Coordinates of C-alpha atoms in Angstrom, one line a residue:
Chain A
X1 CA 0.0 0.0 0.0
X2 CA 1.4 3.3 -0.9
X3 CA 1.4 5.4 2.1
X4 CA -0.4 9.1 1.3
X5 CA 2.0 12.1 0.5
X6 CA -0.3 14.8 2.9
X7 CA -0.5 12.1 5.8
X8 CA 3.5 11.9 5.3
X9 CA 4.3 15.6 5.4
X10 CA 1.6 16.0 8.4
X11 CA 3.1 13.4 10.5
X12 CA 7.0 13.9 10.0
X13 CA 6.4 17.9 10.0
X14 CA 4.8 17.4 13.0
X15 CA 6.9 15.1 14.7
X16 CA 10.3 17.8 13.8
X17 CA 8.3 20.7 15.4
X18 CA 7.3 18.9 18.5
X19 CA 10.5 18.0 19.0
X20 CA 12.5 21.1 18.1
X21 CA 14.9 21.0 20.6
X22 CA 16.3 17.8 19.8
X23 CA 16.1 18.3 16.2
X24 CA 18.4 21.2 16.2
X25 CA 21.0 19.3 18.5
X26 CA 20.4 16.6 16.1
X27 CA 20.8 19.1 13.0
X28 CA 23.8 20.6 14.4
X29 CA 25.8 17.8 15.2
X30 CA 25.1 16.3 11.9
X31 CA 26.5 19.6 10.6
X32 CA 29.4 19.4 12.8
X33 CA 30.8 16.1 11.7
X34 CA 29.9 16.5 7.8
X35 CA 31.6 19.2 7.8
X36 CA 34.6 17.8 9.6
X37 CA 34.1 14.8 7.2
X38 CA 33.8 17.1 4.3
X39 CA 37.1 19.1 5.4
X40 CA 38.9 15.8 5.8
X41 CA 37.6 14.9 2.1
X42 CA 38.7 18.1 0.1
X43 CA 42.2 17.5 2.3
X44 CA 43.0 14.6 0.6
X45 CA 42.1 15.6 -2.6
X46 CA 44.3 18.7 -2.2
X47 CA 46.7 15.7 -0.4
X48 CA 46.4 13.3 -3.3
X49 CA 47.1 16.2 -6.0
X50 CA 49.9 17.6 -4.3
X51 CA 51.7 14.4 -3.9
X52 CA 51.2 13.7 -7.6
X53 CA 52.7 17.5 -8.6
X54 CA 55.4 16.8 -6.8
X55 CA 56.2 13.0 -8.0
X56 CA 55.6 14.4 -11.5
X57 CA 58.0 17.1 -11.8
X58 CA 59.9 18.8 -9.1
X59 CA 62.2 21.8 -10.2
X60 CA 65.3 22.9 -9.0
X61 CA 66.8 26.3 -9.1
X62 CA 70.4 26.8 -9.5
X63 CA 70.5 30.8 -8.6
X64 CA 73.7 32.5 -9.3
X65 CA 76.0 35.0 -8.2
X66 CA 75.1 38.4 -9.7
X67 CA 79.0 38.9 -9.8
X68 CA 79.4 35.3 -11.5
X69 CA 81.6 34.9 -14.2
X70 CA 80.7 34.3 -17.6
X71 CA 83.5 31.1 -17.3
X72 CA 81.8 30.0 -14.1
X73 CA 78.2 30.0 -16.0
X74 CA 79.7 28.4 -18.7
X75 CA 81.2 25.4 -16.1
X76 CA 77.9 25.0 -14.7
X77 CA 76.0 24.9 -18.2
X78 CA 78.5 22.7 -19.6
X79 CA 78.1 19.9 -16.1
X80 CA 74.3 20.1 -16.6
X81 CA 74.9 19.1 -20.6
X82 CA 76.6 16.5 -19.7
X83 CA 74.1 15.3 -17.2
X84 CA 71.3 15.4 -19.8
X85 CA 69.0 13.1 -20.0
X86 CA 70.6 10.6 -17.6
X87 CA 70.4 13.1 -14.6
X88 CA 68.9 16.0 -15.6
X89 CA 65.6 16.2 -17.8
X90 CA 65.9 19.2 -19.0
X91 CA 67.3 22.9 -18.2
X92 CA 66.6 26.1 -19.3
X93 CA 68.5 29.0 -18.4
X94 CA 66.2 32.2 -16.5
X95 CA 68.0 35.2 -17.1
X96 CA 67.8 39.0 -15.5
X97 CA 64.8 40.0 -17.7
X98 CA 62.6 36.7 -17.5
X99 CA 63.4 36.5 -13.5
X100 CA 62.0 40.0 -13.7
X101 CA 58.7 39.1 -15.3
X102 CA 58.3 36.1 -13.5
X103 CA 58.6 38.1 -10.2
X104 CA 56.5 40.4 -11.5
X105 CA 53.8 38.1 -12.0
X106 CA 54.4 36.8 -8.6
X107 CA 53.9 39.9 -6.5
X108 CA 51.2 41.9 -8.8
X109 CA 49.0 41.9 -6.0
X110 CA 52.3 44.1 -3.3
X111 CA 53.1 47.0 -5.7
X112 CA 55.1 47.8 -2.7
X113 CA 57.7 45.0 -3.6
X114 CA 57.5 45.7 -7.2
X115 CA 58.9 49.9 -6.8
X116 CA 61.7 48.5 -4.9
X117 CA 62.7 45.6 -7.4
X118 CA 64.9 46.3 -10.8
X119 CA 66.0 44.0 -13.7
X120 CA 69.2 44.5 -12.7
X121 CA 69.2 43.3 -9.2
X122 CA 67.4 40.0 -10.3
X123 CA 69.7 36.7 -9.7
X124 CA 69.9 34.9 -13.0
X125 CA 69.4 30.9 -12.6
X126 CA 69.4 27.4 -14.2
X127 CA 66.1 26.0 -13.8
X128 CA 66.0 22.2 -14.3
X129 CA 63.7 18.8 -14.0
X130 CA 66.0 16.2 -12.5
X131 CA 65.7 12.7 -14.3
X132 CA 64.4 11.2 -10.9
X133 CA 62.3 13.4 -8.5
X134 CA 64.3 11.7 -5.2
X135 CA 67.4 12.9 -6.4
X136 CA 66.6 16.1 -6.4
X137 CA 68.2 16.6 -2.8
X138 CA 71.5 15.2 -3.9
X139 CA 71.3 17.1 -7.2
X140 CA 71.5 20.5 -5.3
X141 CA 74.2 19.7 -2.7
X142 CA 76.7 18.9 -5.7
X143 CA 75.6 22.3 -7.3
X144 CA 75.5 24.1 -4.1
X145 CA 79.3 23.7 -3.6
X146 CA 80.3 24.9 -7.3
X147 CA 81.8 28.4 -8.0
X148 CA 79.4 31.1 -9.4
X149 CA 76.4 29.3 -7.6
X150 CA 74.7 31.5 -4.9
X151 CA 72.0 29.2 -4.1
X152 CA 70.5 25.9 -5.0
X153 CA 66.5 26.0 -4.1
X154 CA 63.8 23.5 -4.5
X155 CA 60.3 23.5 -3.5
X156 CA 60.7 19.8 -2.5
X157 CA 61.6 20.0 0.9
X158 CA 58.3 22.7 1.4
X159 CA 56.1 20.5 -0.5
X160 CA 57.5 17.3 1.8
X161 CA 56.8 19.1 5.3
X162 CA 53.5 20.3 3.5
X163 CA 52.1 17.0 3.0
X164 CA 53.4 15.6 6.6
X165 CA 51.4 18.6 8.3
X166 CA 48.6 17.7 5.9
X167 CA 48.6 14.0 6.5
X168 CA 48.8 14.4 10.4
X169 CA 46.0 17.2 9.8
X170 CA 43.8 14.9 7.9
X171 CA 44.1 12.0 10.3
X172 CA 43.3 13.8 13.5
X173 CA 40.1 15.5 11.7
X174 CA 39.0 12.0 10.2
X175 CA 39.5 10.4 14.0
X176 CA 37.3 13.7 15.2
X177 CA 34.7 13.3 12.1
X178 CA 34.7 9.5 13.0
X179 CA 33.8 10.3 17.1
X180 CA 31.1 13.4 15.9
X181 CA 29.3 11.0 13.4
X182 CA 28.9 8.4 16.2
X183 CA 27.1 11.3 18.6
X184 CA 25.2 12.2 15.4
X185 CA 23.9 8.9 15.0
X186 CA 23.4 8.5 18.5
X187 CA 21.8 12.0 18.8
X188 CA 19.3 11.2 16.1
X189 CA 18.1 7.7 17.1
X190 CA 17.5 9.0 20.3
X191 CA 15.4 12.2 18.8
X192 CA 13.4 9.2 16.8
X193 CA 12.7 7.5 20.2
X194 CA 11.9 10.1 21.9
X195 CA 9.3 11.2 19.0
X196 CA 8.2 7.4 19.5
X197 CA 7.6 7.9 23.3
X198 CA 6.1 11.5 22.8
X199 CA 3.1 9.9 20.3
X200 CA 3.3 6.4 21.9
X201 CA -1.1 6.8 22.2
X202 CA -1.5 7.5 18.9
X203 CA 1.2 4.5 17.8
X204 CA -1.0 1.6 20.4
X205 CA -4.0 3.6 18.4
X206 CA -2.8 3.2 15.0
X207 CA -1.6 -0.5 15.6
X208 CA -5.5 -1.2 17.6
X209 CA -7.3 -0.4 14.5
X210 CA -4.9 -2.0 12.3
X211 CA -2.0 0.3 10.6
X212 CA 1.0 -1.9 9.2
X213 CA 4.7 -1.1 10.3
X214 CA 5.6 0.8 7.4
X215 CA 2.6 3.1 7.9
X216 CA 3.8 3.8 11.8
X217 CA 7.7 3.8 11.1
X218 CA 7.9 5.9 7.7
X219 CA 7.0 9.2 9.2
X220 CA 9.8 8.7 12.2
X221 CA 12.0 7.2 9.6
X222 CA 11.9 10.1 7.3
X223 CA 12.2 12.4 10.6
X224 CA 15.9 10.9 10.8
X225 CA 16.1 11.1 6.3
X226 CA 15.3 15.1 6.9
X227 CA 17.7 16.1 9.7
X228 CA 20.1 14.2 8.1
X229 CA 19.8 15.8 4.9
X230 CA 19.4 19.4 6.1
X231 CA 22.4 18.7 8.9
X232 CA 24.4 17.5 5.6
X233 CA 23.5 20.6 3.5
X234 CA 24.9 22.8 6.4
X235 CA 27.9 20.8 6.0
X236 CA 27.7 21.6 2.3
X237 CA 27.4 25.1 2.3
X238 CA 30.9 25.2 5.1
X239 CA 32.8 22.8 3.3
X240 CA 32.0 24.7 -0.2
X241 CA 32.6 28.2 1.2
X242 CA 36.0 27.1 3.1
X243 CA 37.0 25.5 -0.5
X244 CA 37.0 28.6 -2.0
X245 CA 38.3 30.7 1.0
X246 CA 41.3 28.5 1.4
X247 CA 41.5 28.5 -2.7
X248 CA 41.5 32.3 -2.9
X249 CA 44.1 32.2 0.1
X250 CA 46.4 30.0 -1.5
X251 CA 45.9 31.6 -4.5
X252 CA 46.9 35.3 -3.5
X253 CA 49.6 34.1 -0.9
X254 CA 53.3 34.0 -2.7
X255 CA 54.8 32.2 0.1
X256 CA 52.4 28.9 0.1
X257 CA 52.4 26.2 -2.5
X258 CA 49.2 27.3 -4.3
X259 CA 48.7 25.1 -7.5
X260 CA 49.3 22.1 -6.2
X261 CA 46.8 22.5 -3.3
X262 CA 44.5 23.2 -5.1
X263 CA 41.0 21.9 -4.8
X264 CA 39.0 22.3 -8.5
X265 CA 35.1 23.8 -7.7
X266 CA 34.1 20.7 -9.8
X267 CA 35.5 18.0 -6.6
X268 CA 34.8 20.8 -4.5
X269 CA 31.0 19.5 -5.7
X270 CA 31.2 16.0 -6.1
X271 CA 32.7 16.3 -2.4
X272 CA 29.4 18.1 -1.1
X273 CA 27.2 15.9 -3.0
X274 CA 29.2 12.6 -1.3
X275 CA 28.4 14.4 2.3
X276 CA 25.1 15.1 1.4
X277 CA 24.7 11.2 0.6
X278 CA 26.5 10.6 3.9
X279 CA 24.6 12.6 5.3
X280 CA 20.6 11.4 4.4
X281 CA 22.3 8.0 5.0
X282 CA 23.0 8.8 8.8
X283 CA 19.7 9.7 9.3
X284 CA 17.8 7.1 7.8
X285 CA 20.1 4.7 9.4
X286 CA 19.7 6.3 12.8
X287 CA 15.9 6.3 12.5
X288 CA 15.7 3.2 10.9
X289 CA 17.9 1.2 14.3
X290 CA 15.1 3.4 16.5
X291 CA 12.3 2.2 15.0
X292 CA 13.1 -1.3 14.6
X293 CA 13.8 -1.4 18.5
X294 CA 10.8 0.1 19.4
X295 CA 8.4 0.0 16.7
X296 CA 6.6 -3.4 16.2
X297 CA 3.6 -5.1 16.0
Chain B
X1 CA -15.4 -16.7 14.3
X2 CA -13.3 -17.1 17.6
X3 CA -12.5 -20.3 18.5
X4 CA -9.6 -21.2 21.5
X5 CA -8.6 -25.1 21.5
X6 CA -7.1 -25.8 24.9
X7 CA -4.7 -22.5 24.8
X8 CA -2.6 -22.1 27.9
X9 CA -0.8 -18.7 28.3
X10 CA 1.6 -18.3 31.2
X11 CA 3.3 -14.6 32.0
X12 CA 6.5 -14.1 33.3
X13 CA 6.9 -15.4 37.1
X14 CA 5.0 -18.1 36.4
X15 CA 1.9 -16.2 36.5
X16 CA -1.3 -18.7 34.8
X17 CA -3.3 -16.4 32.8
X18 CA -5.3 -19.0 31.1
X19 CA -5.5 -22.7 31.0
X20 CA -6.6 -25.2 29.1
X21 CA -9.7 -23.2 27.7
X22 CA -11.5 -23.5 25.0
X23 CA -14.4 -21.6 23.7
X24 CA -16.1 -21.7 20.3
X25 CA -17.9 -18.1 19.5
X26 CA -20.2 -18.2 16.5
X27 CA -20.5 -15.5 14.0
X28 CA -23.0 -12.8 15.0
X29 CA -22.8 -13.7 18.8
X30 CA -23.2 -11.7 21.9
X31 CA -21.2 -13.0 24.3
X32 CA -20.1 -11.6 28.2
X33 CA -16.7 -12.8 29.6
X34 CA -17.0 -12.3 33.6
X35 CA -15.1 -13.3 36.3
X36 CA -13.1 -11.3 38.8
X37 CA -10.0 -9.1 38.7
X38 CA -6.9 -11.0 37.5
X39 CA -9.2 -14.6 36.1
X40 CA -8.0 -13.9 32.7
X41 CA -10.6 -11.5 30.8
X42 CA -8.2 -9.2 29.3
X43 CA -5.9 -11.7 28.3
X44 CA -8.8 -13.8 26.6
X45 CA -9.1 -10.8 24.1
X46 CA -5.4 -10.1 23.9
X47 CA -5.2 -13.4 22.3
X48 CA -7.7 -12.7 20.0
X49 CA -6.2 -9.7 18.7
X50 CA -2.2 -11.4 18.8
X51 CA -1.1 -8.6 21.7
X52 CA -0.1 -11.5 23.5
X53 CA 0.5 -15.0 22.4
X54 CA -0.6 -18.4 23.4
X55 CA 2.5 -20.5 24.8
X56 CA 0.0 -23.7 23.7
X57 CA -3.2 -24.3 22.0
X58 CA -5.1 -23.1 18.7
X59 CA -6.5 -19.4 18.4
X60 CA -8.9 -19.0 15.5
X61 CA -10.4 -15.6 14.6
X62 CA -11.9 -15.0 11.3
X63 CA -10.8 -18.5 9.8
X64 CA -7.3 -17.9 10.5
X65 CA -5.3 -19.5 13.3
X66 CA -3.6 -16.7 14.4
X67 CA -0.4 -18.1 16.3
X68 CA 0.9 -19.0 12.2
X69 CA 0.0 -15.5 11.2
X70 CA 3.4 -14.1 10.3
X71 CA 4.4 -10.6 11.7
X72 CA 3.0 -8.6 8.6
X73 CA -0.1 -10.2 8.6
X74 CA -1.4 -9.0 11.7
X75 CA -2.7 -5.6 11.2
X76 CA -4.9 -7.0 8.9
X77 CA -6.3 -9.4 10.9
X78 CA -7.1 -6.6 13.2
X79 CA -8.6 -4.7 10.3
X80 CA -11.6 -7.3 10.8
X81 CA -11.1 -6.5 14.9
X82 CA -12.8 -3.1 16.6
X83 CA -11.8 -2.8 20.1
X84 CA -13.5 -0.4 22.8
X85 CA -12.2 0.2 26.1
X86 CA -12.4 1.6 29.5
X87 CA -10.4 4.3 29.4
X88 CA -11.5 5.1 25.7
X89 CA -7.9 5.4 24.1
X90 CA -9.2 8.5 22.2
X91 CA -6.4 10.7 21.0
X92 CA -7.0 13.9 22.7
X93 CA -5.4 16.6 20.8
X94 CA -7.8 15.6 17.5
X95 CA -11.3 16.6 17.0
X96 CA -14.2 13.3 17.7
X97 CA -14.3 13.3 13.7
X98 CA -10.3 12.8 13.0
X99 CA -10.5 10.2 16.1
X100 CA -12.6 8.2 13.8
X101 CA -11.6 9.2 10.7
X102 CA -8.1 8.3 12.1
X103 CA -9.0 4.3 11.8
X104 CA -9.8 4.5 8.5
X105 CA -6.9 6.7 7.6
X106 CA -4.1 4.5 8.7
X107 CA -6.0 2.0 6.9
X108 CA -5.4 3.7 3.4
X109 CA -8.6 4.0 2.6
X110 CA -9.1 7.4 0.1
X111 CA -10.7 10.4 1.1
X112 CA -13.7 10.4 0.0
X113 CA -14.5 7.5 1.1
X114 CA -13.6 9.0 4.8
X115 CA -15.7 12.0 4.6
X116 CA -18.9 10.1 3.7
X117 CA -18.6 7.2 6.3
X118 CA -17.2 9.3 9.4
X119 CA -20.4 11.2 9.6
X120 CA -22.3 8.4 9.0
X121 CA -21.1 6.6 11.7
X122 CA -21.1 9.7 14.4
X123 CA -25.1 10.0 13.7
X124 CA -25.2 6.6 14.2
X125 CA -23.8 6.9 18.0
X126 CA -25.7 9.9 18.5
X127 CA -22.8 12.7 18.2
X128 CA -23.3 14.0 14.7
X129 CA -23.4 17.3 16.3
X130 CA -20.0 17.1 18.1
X131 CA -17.8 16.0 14.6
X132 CA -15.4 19.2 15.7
X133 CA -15.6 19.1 19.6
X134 CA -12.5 17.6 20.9
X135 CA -12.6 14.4 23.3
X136 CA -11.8 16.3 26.5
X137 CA -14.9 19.0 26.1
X138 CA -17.1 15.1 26.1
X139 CA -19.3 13.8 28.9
X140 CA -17.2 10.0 29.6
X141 CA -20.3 8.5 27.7
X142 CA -20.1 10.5 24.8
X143 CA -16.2 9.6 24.8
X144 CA -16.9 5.8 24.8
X145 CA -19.6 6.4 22.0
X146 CA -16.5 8.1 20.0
X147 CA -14.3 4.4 20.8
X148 CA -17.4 2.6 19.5
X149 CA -17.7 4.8 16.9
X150 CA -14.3 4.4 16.4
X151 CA -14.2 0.8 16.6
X152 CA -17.2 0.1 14.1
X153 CA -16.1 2.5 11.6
X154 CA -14.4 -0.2 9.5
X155 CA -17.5 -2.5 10.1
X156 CA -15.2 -4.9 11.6
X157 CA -16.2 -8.8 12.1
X158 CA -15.9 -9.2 15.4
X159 CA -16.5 -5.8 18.4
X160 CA -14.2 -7.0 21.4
X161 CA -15.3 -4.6 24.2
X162 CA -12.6 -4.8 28.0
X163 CA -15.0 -3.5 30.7
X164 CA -16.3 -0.7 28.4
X165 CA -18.9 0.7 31.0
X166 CA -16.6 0.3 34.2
X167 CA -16.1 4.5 34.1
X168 CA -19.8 5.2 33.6
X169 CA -22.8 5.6 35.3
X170 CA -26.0 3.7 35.0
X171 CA -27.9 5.4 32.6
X172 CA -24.6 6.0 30.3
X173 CA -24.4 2.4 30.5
X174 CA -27.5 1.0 29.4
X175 CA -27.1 4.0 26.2
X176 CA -23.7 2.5 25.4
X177 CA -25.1 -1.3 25.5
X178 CA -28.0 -0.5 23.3
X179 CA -25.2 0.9 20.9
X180 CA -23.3 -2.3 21.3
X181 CA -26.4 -4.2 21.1
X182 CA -27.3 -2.8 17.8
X183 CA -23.8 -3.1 15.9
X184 CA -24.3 -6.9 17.2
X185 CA -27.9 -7.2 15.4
X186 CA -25.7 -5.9 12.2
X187 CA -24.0 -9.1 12.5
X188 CA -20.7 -7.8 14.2
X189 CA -19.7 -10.6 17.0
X190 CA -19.6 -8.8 19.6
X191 CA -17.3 -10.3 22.7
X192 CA -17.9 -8.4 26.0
X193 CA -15.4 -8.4 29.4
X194 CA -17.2 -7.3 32.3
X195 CA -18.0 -7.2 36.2
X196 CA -20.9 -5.4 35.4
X197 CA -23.9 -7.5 36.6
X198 CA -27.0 -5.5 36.2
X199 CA -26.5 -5.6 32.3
X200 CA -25.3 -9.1 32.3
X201 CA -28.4 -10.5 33.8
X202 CA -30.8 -8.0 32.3
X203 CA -29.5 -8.6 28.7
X204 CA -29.5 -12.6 29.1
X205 CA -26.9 -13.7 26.4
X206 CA -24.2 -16.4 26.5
X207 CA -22.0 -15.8 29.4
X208 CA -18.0 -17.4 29.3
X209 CA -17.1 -17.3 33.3
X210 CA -13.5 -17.5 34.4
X211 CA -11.6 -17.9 37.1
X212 CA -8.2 -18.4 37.6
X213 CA -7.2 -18.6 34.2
X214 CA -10.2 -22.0 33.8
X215 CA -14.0 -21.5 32.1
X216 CA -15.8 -22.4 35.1
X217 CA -19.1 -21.9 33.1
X218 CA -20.2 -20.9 29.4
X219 CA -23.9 -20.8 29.7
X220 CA -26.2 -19.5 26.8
X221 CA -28.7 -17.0 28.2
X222 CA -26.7 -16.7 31.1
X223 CA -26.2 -14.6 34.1
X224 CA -23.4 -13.0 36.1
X225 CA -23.5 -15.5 38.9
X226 CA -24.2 -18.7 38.7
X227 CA -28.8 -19.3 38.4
X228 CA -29.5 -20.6 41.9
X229 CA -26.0 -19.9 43.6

């Protein structure tokens, strides 16, 4: 027997508002750990792609001294020809005007940095791909010792301590998503029983003259589906918004490792849609436990 | 209609609600159940309506032996079950017409169907003019003739009634048994617990007497006590 859409909505809107109090510690607790579960999420994404960035092609800057010689450059260019392809991948060579652009680019947004900055003070560099990413380390100690060379950078070691934080930040979150999602649940099969216990005359009424367990159970069942799903679009909302406000930090911010922690708007979505899933599944599974314990004919 | 073959039910504590009875109630039937506090009455029609179950024996209600009625089943056996009681049950935050309008709702029966039988019914039990009244602004008779009301809506097979008149006084009584009296003549079975004795032995029908858990006496035109005790 289909049940009737108006007796649905009458019974389960009922059944939220007499128990508002409860639904919103229900709502918000749901909220709470989605959103900690949807943080968690979007971290490994951002984890994930980061990782892959820097397995696929780490660079390594080989600045020089601005009073180099040109027989010192030379020694260096001629060491990383030789080196090609069994060491190095490839090498190009940044000179005064392109560091100039490129720092440019880099600053546009501290005009501050930019008056004080000249061609002519920019340090020109090699900038190579090593052959192996793990060598990269050992790569720039040999350079770092050679005449002319004022610096050896790479982004590796940033990118390494990075992930570590990341990694120890995403397992402590998903540990703290894990212990909110159990209260959640928790929270919302005891808002079903206490629903049960609120209209437990009506329920010996309904089963007296002869209504069947779905008819009694949907109405508390979808209770649990809806503060599930409106706790998980909460969760949505946060975890979308703090997408795009870390994006638009890292973005902006010279000094962190935007690009590869980057999160597209696209998984941003398909994140919030898998929480919302989480989310109505919660619920219904809360409700569902409550009304099989106390719900029977 | 209801028969019971030697059905034993025990409670926890070793507690004998009923033993070795058995009863056969024809369709259309008016019978009393009497016998005092705690000789088994309300578990008699517990049984029939599978809120309890027998530990032994045969239970059939409306050709079906209900201890082999699976789970799902059992709503609509009740279906064919109206039950009045004496505390009335009524919900009271909905009007007398949603309390019966109410039974046939979680039936799934459609709309219309709802808004020409409720008022049907409520004339029938003399309150067609209190459909919006809710059951706390009732006299306790008018509540019980909301339960019948209630209870016969579905023009169920069989009207169990637990001590339906215990919270009323005389004349409320005899009103409510001429209600019950008349959904019997419809053909409703109509099975009756009571301590009641002025209505017993005025209306003279088949009396099932219990004590202890044991029919001591099932006597057609019977009444309370036993004729020349």
């Amino acid at each position: 027997m289909a049940l009737p859409s108006s007796y649905l909505l009458r019974e389960t809107g009922g059944n939220l508002a007499r128990n508002i109090v409860m639904t919103v510690a229900a709502v918000v607790t749901m909220a709470v750990s989605l959103t900690a579960l949807g943080g968690v999420l979007i971290m490994r994404q951002a984890v994930n792609k980061a990782t892959v960035q820097y397995q696929g092609g780490v660079e390594l800057d080989i600045f020089l001294n601005p009073n180099a010689s040109a027989q010192e450059v030379n020694g260096i260019r001629q060491e990383l020809v030789s080196m090609t392809p069994t060491q190095i991948k490839k090498c190009s060579y940044v000179d005064k005007t392109a560091a100039f652009t490129e720092f440019r680019q880099m600053f546009s947004g501290q005009p501050d940095m930019l008056k004080v900055m000249t061609p002519s003070r920019m340090p020109t560099s090699f900038r190579c791909v090593p052959a192996k990413a793990q060598n990269v380390g050992q790569l720039a100690a040999e350079f770092s010792k050679q005449p002319g060379v004022y610096n050896v950078g790479y982004p590796g070691q940033e990118i390494k301590q990075w992930l570590a934080h990341f990694a120890t930040l995403r397992n402590v979150t998903l540990v703290v998503a894990g212990g909110v999602m159990i209260g959640a649940i928790a929270l919302v099969v005891n808002t079903i029983q206490l629903a049960i216990f609120a209209r437990r005359r009506e329920v010996a009424v309904m089963k007296l003259v002869g209504a069947t367990n779905w008819f009694i159970r949907v109405p508390f069942m979808l209770e649990g589906l809806v503060e599930g799903l409106v706790g998980a679009a909460v969760a949505f909302v946060i975890t979308f918004t703090a997408r795009n406000t870390f994006a638009s930090f890292t973005g902006t911010n010279p000094l962190l490792p935007s690009e590869p922690l980057n999160v597209s708007s696209h998984e941003a979505l398909l994140t919030g849609v898998l929480v919302v899933v989480v989310g109505a599944a919660v619920g219904a599974l809360g409700s569902a436990f409550a009304v099989r314990r106390h719900l029977s004919v | 209609m209801i028969r019971f073959d030697h059905v034993h039910k025990t409670y926890k504590g070793s507690v004998v609600a009923l033993k070795d009875v058995t009863v056969d109630i024809k369709r259309g039937e008016f019978v009393f159940v009497v016998g005092p506090s705690g000789s088994g009455k309300t578990t008699f029609l517990s049984l029939v309506t599978k809120e309890e179950r027998a530990d032994s024996g045969e239970i059939w209600v409306a050709g079906k032996e209900v201890g082999s009625l699976p789970p799902w089943k059992v709503p609509y056996l009740r279906r064919n079950i109206g039950c009045i009681f004496q505390d009335f049950r009524l919900l009271p935050e909905r009007t007398v017409y949603d309390n019966v309008a109410f039974a046939l709702e979680v039936t799934g029966r459609p709309r219309h169907f709802v808004r020409s039988q409720v008022p049907q019914i409520l004339e029938l039990v003399g309150l067609g003019n209190k459909m919006g009244r809710r059951p706390g602004e009732l006299s306790g008779g008018e509540q019980q003739r909301v339960a019948v009301a209630r209870a016969f809506v579905n023009r169920p097979l069989i009207l169990l009634a637990d001590e339906p008149t215990g919270n009323l006084d005389p004349a409320t009584t005899a009103g409510i048994m001429r209600l019950l009296e008349r959904i019997n003549q419809y053909g409703t079975t109509v099975v009756m617990a009571t301590h009641h004795q002025e209505i017993v032995d005025a209306m003279r029908k088949r009396v099932i007497e219990l004590d202890h858990g044991v029919v001591v006496r099932d006597q057609a035109r019977g009444v309370y006590g036993m004729v020349g005790a």
